[in-house]
C-alpha positions as semicolon CSV with decimal commas, in nm:
position;residue;x (nm);y (nm);z (nm)
1;M;16,009;-0,295;8,718
2;P;16,102;-0,101;9,047
3;L;16,068;0,270;9,052
4;S;16,393;0,469;9,039
5;N;16,510;0,672;9,325
6;M;16,416;0,994;9,134
7;A;16,076;0,861;9,071
8;V;16,017;0,782;9,439
9;R;16,129;1,131;9,537
10;D;15,883;1,269;9,294
11;I;15,589;1,056;9,431
12;E;15,671;1,168;9,788
13;T;15,702;1,541;9,709
14;V;15,535;1,664;9,400
15;I;15,137;1,713;9,317
16;H;15,088;1,663;8,943
17;P;14,807;1,858;8,756
18;Y;14,537;1,647;8,567
19;T;14,691;1,325;8,704
20;N;14,527;1,021;8,876
21;L;14,727;1,074;9,189
22;A;14,654;0,720;9,320
23;R;14,782;0,560;9,002
24;H;15,076;0,785;8,993
25;R;15,196;0,632;9,312
26;E;15,210;0,300;9,121
27;V;15,362;0,395;8,802
28;G;15,559;0,707;8,880
29;P;15,659;1,002;8,657
30;L;15,811;1,034;8,325
31;I;16,123;1,248;8,380
32;L;16,218;1,470;8,102
33;N;16,549;1,635;8,123
34;E;16,633;1,785;7,764
35;G;16,471;1,912;7,462
36;R;16,598;1,996;7,116
37;G;16,360;2,101;6,838
38;I;16,049;1,892;6,834
39;Y;16,219;1,631;7,058
40;L;16,241;1,561;7,435
41;F;16,472;1,316;7,606
42;D;16,409;1,147;7,932
43;D;16,639;1,058;8,212
44;H;16,749;0,743;8,041
45;G;16,820;0,918;7,707
46;K;16,526;0,797;7,528
47;R;16,377;1,027;7,259
48;Y;16,033;1,141;7,220
49;I;15,851;1,362;6,965
50;E;15,665;1,614;7,153
51;G;15,330;1,588;6,969
52;M;15,163;1,847;7,199
53;A;15,411;2,125;7,183
54;G;15,420;2,085;7,558
55;L;15,072;2,190;7,657
56;W;14,973;2,348;7,311
57;C;15,234;2,616;7,383
58;T;15,607;2,549;7,269
59;A;15,550;2,668;6,921
60;L;15,910;2,729;6,838
61;G;16,027;2,390;6,989
62;Y;16,306;2,328;7,239
63;G;16,662;2,481;7,280
64;N;16,603;2,805;7,096
65;R;16,913;2,988;7,166
66;E;16,794;3,332;7,062
67;I;16,502;3,325;7,307
68;A;16,741;3,191;7,573
69;E;16,983;3,477;7,518
70;A;16,690;3,730;7,513
71;G;16,596;3,600;7,860
72;A;16,955;3,615;7,986
73;E;17,014;3,968;7,874
74;A;16,679;4,076;8,023
75;L;16,794;3,922;8,365
76;R;17,127;4,099;8,337
77;K;16,964;4,432;8,248
78;I;16,671;4,458;8,489
79;S;16,574;4,123;8,653
80;F;16,243;4,266;8,786
81;T;16,043;4,578;8,821
82;H;15,661;4,579;8,889
83;S;15,404;4,797;8,714
84;F;15,223;4,923;9,010
85;S;15,197;5,308;9,066
86;G;15,278;5,385;8,704
87;K;15,624;5,220;8,688
88;S;15,715;5,093;8,349
89;H;16,002;4,962;8,127
90;D;16,089;4,954;7,764
91;G;15,993;4,587;7,717
92;V;15,642;4,625;7,826
93;I;15,582;4,942;7,612
94;A;15,730;4,777;7,305
95;L;15,533;4,455;7,353
96;S;15,210;4,622;7,400
97;E;15,258;4,821;7,080
98;K;15,323;4,487;6,907
99;I;15,020;4,320;7,042
100;K;14,795;4,616;6,944
101;E;14,944;4,588;6,595
102;I;14,883;4,221;6,532
103;A;14,558;4,176;6,743
104;P;14,252;4,067;6,532
105;C;14,024;4,321;6,705
106;P;14,061;4,687;6,790
107;A;14,278;4,736;7,101
108;S;14,333;5,040;7,304
109;K;14,542;4,901;7,585
110;V;14,706;4,580;7,682
111;L;14,704;4,424;8,037
112;F;14,939;4,130;8,148
113;G;14,925;3,836;8,365
114;S;15,118;3,510;8,403
115;S;14,874;3,250;8,260
116;G;14,576;3,199;8,049
117;S;14,374;3,118;8,352
118;E;14,469;3,457;8,489
119;A;14,385;3,644;8,170
120;N;14,033;3,475;8,163
121;D;13,988;3,547;8,526
122;M;14,073;3,912;8,463
123;Q;13,814;3,922;8,173
124;I;13,544;3,844;8,412
125;K;13,657;4,101;8,682
126;L;13,681;4,363;8,401
127;T;13,358;4,282;8,249
128;W;13,181;4,343;8,582
129;Y;13,380;4,653;8,647
130;Y;13,273;4,772;8,306
131;N;12,901;4,721;8,370
132;N;12,927;4,878;8,709
133;A;13,093;5,180;8,576
134;R;12,824;5,237;8,305
135;G;12,550;5,186;8,572
136;K;12,445;4,834;8,438
137;R;12,467;4,671;8,779
138;E;12,240;4,379;8,685
139;K;12,443;4,300;8,367
140;K;12,672;4,049;8,523
141;K;12,622;3,688;8,380
142;I;12,894;3,533;8,170
143;I;12,815;3,272;7,909
144;S;13,054;2,989;7,811
145;R;12,987;2,658;7,659
146;M;12,989;2,297;7,751
147;R;13,322;2,133;7,688
148;A;13,493;2,478;7,669
149;Y;13,838;2,516;7,845
150;H;13,925;2,861;7,982
151;G;14,142;2,774;8,293
152;V;14,141;2,661;8,655
153;T;14,128;2,957;8,894
154;I;13,792;2,966;9,058
155;A;13,644;3,204;8,805
156;S;13,815;3,059;8,493
157;A;13,747;2,705;8,599
158;S;13,371;2,814;8,630
159;L;13,390;2,922;8,268
160;T;13,549;2,585;8,170
161;G;13,266;2,340;8,072
162;L;13,426;2,012;8,180
163;P;13,296;1,810;8,472
164;W;13,620;1,709;8,604
165;V;13,722;2,070;8,662
166;H;13,396;2,126;8,859
167;N;13,331;1,803;9,045
168;D;13,385;1,844;9,426
169;F;13,539;2,188;9,388
170;D;13,191;2,349;9,429
171;L;13,205;2,501;9,079
172;P;13,080;2,679;8,877
173;I;13,031;3,006;9,078
174;A;12,713;3,197;9,042
175;N;12,657;3,420;8,735
176;V;12,837;3,173;8,498
177;L;12,628;2,991;8,249
178;H;12,702;2,726;7,981
179;T;12,540;2,699;7,646
180;S;12,551;2,392;7,403
181;C;12,876;2,253;7,263
182;P;12,896;2,306;6,890
183;H;13,042;1,964;6,798
184;H;12,852;1,839;6,504
185;Y;12,998;1,470;6,509
186;R;12,885;1,421;6,863
187;F;12,582;1,635;6,919
188;G;12,419;1,672;6,568
189;R;12,089;1,501;6,529
190;D;12,027;1,211;6,278
191;G;12,000;1,375;5,929
192;E;12,105;1,720;6,057
193;T;12,320;1,912;5,821
194;E;12,625;2,108;5,958
195;A;12,453;2,435;5,851
196;E;12,134;2,324;6,042
197;F;12,332;2,230;6,346
198;A;12,508;2,561;6,343
199;Q;12,179;2,743;6,338
200;R;12,036;2,527;6,624
201;M;12,360;2,605;6,831
202;A;12,309;2,975;6,772
203;D;11,936;2,942;6,862
204;D;12,036;2,774;7,172
205;L;12,257;3,065;7,274
206;E;11,993;3,327;7,180
207;Q;11,718;3,124;7,386
208;L;11,949;3,114;7,697
209;I;12,004;3,495;7,663
210;L;11,632;3,558;7,632
211;K;11,539;3,321;7,920
212;E;11,796;3,496;8,162
213;G;11,717;3,834;8,022
214;P;11,961;4,025;7,785
215;D;11,989;4,296;8,057
216;T;12,157;4,047;8,286
217;I;12,400;3,892;8,031
218;A;12,738;4,076;8,032
219;A;12,964;3,863;7,817
220;F;13,022;3,560;7,617
221;I;13,357;3,386;7,594
222;G;13,465;3,126;7,336
223;E;13,769;2,954;7,188
224;P;13,794;2,975;6,816
225;L;13,816;2,604;6,829
226;M;13,764;2,412;7,163
227;G;14,116;2,283;7,242
228;A;14,122;2,106;7,573
229;G;13,770;1,990;7,509
230;G;13,901;1,765;7,238
231;V;13,990;1,992;6,945
232;L;13,634;2,058;6,847
233;L;13,595;2,265;6,529
234;P;13,295;2,504;6,492
235;P;13,044;2,409;6,222
236;E;13,053;2,629;5,921
237;G;12,868;2,964;5,986
238;Y;12,854;2,920;6,367
239;W;13,069;3,213;6,458
240;Q;12,904;3,450;6,205
241;K;12,576;3,359;6,374
242;V;12,722;3,410;6,719
243;N;12,883;3,756;6,629
244;A;12,525;3,879;6,530
245;I;12,353;3,757;6,839
246;L;12,605;3,917;7,082
247;A;12,586;4,245;6,893
248;R;12,216;4,241;6,902
249;Y;12,204;4,228;7,282
250;D;12,502;4,442;7,391
251;I;12,696;4,140;7,512
252;R;13,081;4,177;7,543
253;F;13,253;3,914;7,320
254;I;13,582;3,766;7,455
255;A;13,777;3,525;7,229
256;D;14,014;3,302;7,438
257;E;14,311;3,266;7,191
258;V;14,529;3,094;7,458
259;I;14,577;2,786;7,239
260;C;14,483;2,924;6,886
261;G;14,699;3,257;6,910
262;F;15,027;3,297;6,743
263;G;14,996;3,083;6,445
264;R;14,835;2,751;6,552
265;T;14,555;2,770;6,289
266;G;14,758;2,924;6,019
267;N;14,683;3,279;6,100
268;W;14,818;3,503;6,394
269;F;14,487;3,441;6,556
270;G;14,215;3,191;6,543
271;S;13,953;3,466;6,551
272;T;14,082;3,555;6,188
273;T;14,065;3,190;6,074
274;F;13,695;3,146;6,191
275;G;13,560;3,489;6,123
276;M;13,507;3,598;6,479
277;T;13,449;3,960;6,578
278;P;13,550;3,991;6,957
279;Q;13,565;4,306;7,161
280;S;13,874;4,151;7,344
281;I;14,114;3,857;7,320
282;S;14,298;3,660;7,592
283;M;14,644;3,522;7,492
284;A;14,931;3,321;7,663
285;K;15,120;3,002;7,584
286;A;15,276;3,060;7,245
287;I;15,321;3,439;7,322
288;T;15,646;3,331;7,456
289;S;15,672;2,986;7,292
290;A;15,632;2,888;7,671
291;Y;15,978;2,992;7,757
292;F;15,845;3,221;8,029
293;P;15,494;3,231;8,208
294;L;15,315;3,533;8,050
295;S;14,954;3,614;7,932
296;A;14,780;3,913;7,816
297;L;14,441;4,050;7,719
298;T;14,345;4,341;7,499
299;I;14,135;4,634;7,636
300;E;13,899;4,792;7,408
301;E;13,839;5,177;7,407
302;D;13,500;5,156;7,562
303;L;13,634;4,946;7,844
304;Y;13,940;5,168;7,887
305;Q;13,717;5,477;7,934
306;A;13,512;5,297;8,199
307;M;13,832;5,219;8,382
308;L;13,932;5,590;8,360
309;D;13,601;5,689;8,521
310;E;13,628;5,413;8,797
311;S;13,988;5,556;8,869
312;R;13,858;5,899;8,900
313;K;13,584;5,786;9,132
314;L;13,774;5,532;9,339
315;G;14,124;5,695;9,329
316;T;14,299;5,385;9,174
317;F;14,260;5,082;8,954
318;G;14,257;4,813;9,223
319;H;14,394;4,526;9,034
320;G;14,718;4,391;8,936
321;Y;14,984;4,101;9,013
322;T;15,334;4,126;9,143
323;Y;15,454;3,970;8,806
324;T;15,221;4,183;8,576
325;A;15,439;4,250;8,279
326;H;15,749;4,093;8,414
327;P;16,041;4,245;8,219
328;V;16,195;3,905;8,153
329;G;15,868;3,773;8,019
330;C;15,831;4,082;7,791
331;A;16,177;4,048;7,639
332;I;16,125;3,683;7,575
333;S;15,775;3,753;7,415
334;L;15,924;4,023;7,188
335;K;16,202;3,800;7,083
336;T;15,941;3,507;7,018
337;I;15,721;3,739;6,801
338;E;16,038;3,878;6,618
339;I;16,121;3,520;6,536
340;Y;15,761;3,446;6,421
341;E;15,787;3,736;6,184
342;R;16,153;3,695;6,062
343;E;16,142;3,316;6,005
344;K;15,786;3,345;5,853
345;I;15,654;3,080;6,106
346;M;15,294;3,161;6,004
347;E;15,375;3,088;5,658
348;H;15,576;2,767;5,733
349;A;15,274;2,649;5,949
350;A;15,040;2,709;5,659
351;K;15,279;2,525;5,434
352;M;15,287;2,232;5,678
353;S;14,925;2,219;5,735
354;P;14,813;2,021;5,424
355;V;15,067;1,754;5,501
356;F;14,955;1,742;5,877
357;Q;14,589;1,754;5,795
358;S;14,627;1,483;5,514
359;R;14,776;1,236;5,743
360;L;14,533;1,318;6,014
361;R;14,226;1,279;5,794
362;K;14,355;0,933;5,664
363;L;14,331;0,816;6,031
364;A;13,954;0,836;5,987
365;D;13,979;0,513;5,805
366;H;14,122;0,320;6,097
367;P;13,886;0,077;6,273
368;L;13,914;0,264;6,607
369;V;13,863;0,620;6,476
370;G;13,510;0,768;6,470
371;E;13,622;1,116;6,367
372;A;13,959;1,291;6,264
373;R;13,935;1,663;6,280
374;G;14,168;1,964;6,282
375;V;14,279;2,279;6,118
376;G;14,635;2,423;6,069
377;L;14,882;2,217;6,296
378;I;14,617;2,109;6,548
379;G;14,398;1,801;6,534
380;A;14,238;1,506;6,731
381;V;14,110;1,174;6,657
382;E;13,792;1,046;6,837
383;L;13,818;0,676;6,942
384;V;13,484;0,493;6,921
385;A;13,362;0,129;6,988
386;D;13,134;0,137;6,675
387;K;13,211;0,364;6,382
388;A;12,852;0,327;6,235
389;T;12,672;0,429;6,540
390;R;12,946;0,647;6,692
391;R;12,909;0,454;7,019
392;P;13,185;0,548;7,251
393;F;13,380;0,293;7,455
394;D;13,304;0,219;7,820
395;A;13,478;0,493;8,013
396;K;13,608;0,233;8,256
397;K;13,822;0,081;7,979
398;M;14,015;0,405;7,946
399;V;14,082;0,348;7,583
400;G;14,209;0,711;7,522
401;A;14,452;0,703;7,819
402;N;14,581;0,371;7,725
403;T;14,636;0,484;7,360
404;V;14,838;0,770;7,492
405;N;15,049;0,533;7,707
406;T;15,095;0,307;7,414
407;L;15,217;0,601;7,194
408;Q;15,452;0,730;7,469
409;E;15,612;0,372;7,485
410;R;15,678;0,426;7,105
411;G;15,841;0,763;7,145
412;L;15,538;0,995;7,086
413;I;15,393;1,239;7,349
414;V;15,032;1,323;7,290
415;R;14,730;1,388;7,510
416;N;14,396;1,225;7,546
417;I;14,078;1,418;7,632
418;Q;13,869;1,118;7,742
419;D;13,870;0,911;7,427
420;S;13,995;1,189;7,192
421;V;14,358;1,211;7,125
422;A;14,506;1,539;7,038
423;L;14,797;1,641;6,832
424;C;14,947;1,987;6,845
425;P;15,330;1,973;6,754
426;P;15,567;2,271;6,749
427;L;15,503;2,501;6,445
428;I;15,874;2,444;6,336
429;I;15,796;2,068;6,252
430;T;15,903;1,977;5,914
431;T;15,749;1,734;5,646
432;D;15,964;1,456;5,744
433;E;15,890;1,505;6,113
434;I;15,522;1,508;6,054
435;H;15,541;1,171;5,877
436;E;15,748;1,037;6,161
437;M;15,493;1,152;6,409
438;F;15,196;0,992;6,221
439;D;15,383;0,677;6,154
440;I;15,407;0,632;6,523
441;F;15,049;0,731;6,582
442;E;14,933;0,470;6,327
443;S;15,138;0,198;6,478
444;G;15,013;0,284;6,815
445;L;14,640;0,261;6,698
446;D;14,716;-0,067;6,533
447;A;14,846;-0,203;6,871
448;M;14,551;-0,085;7,058
449;E;14,315;-0,247;6,792
450;A;14,511;-0,584;6,836
């Protein structure tokens, strides 16, 4: 079938992230022009269930008029003002107060950016800044984990523990380390219980700290569950062990809540769901239901005091973006959080979770599925060539990518991470819509098996 004029124009002008650019020249784009609720419509009018809430982010679905009006009103009121030199506006003040109220860790202040990558990039800068301020200039290394995802700026991509984010980009940068990936299904040893695996993962972390020297380790960053690494849930007891290790060695604990924040796991934040005790959290995506690019991180009191000391010494806090705390983004975020609270979205997500997880777990019986895993309204299935031995497919077969294409043809948009296929629908999804989504998913798996 020949490509449309619009597709050809796209191929000749647009670079698409996380896309095989050579193959894209052959198959062209999926052009999406409209969204309503959990559904998207392409340029031919075909309807799709958006089974990934965009990129883990459109929690309130598409076409929410309240959010659109909040953004329009903000544009009419004050389309832009920056935050440099002490300038402020009522939106950023109110939003900062709200984030401090709902954050899962004590927060003194809030600093804004435009993306999760920016937020995690700032976490590195501020950690280094903090240790310089308190005279610990050797305490600079940041520990992340294999298969973690923390962004794609030079620094945040270094935190990310995925090879395709590093290969030929000359990453990771110095002072970024990676410890073991806590995925029991894939990395547990024969006969090793989940509790034993959790202890081994904690021991790996502590051994890395001791090998490098605790006085050189500044921070550890972790997602409550590892989203873009394949929706990998931590083994039971893992985070409690990590909490204790980081406290023992004076290591700043950063929770990356970019995917889990704002209800995805059934609580406001995944840190609460999994019993994490971070000093700071990074957030983005559902902070505005993706209706505007906005991110934020919390600043603990110790860090704030160090920032004050540096300002006295240097004359300024030498960091910030043009769009830090953009008034339109703040207004949209405030309205989004208001809707989460008023419409009891957390409660609705918790109510839908058993339905979602029940259908998800049943997929483990499918001949192609090695593991079905998830929590709240997020999950994934890992496709394997042999269920008994957990043997993966040959990567050249692109089973995960072909499964996603098959599902898209049937009207369901999902995402593969190698041969794991992820599901992360808008939090407003209903029982009937969950069943519709999984019915399509099952039919697609059957087609792939055939």
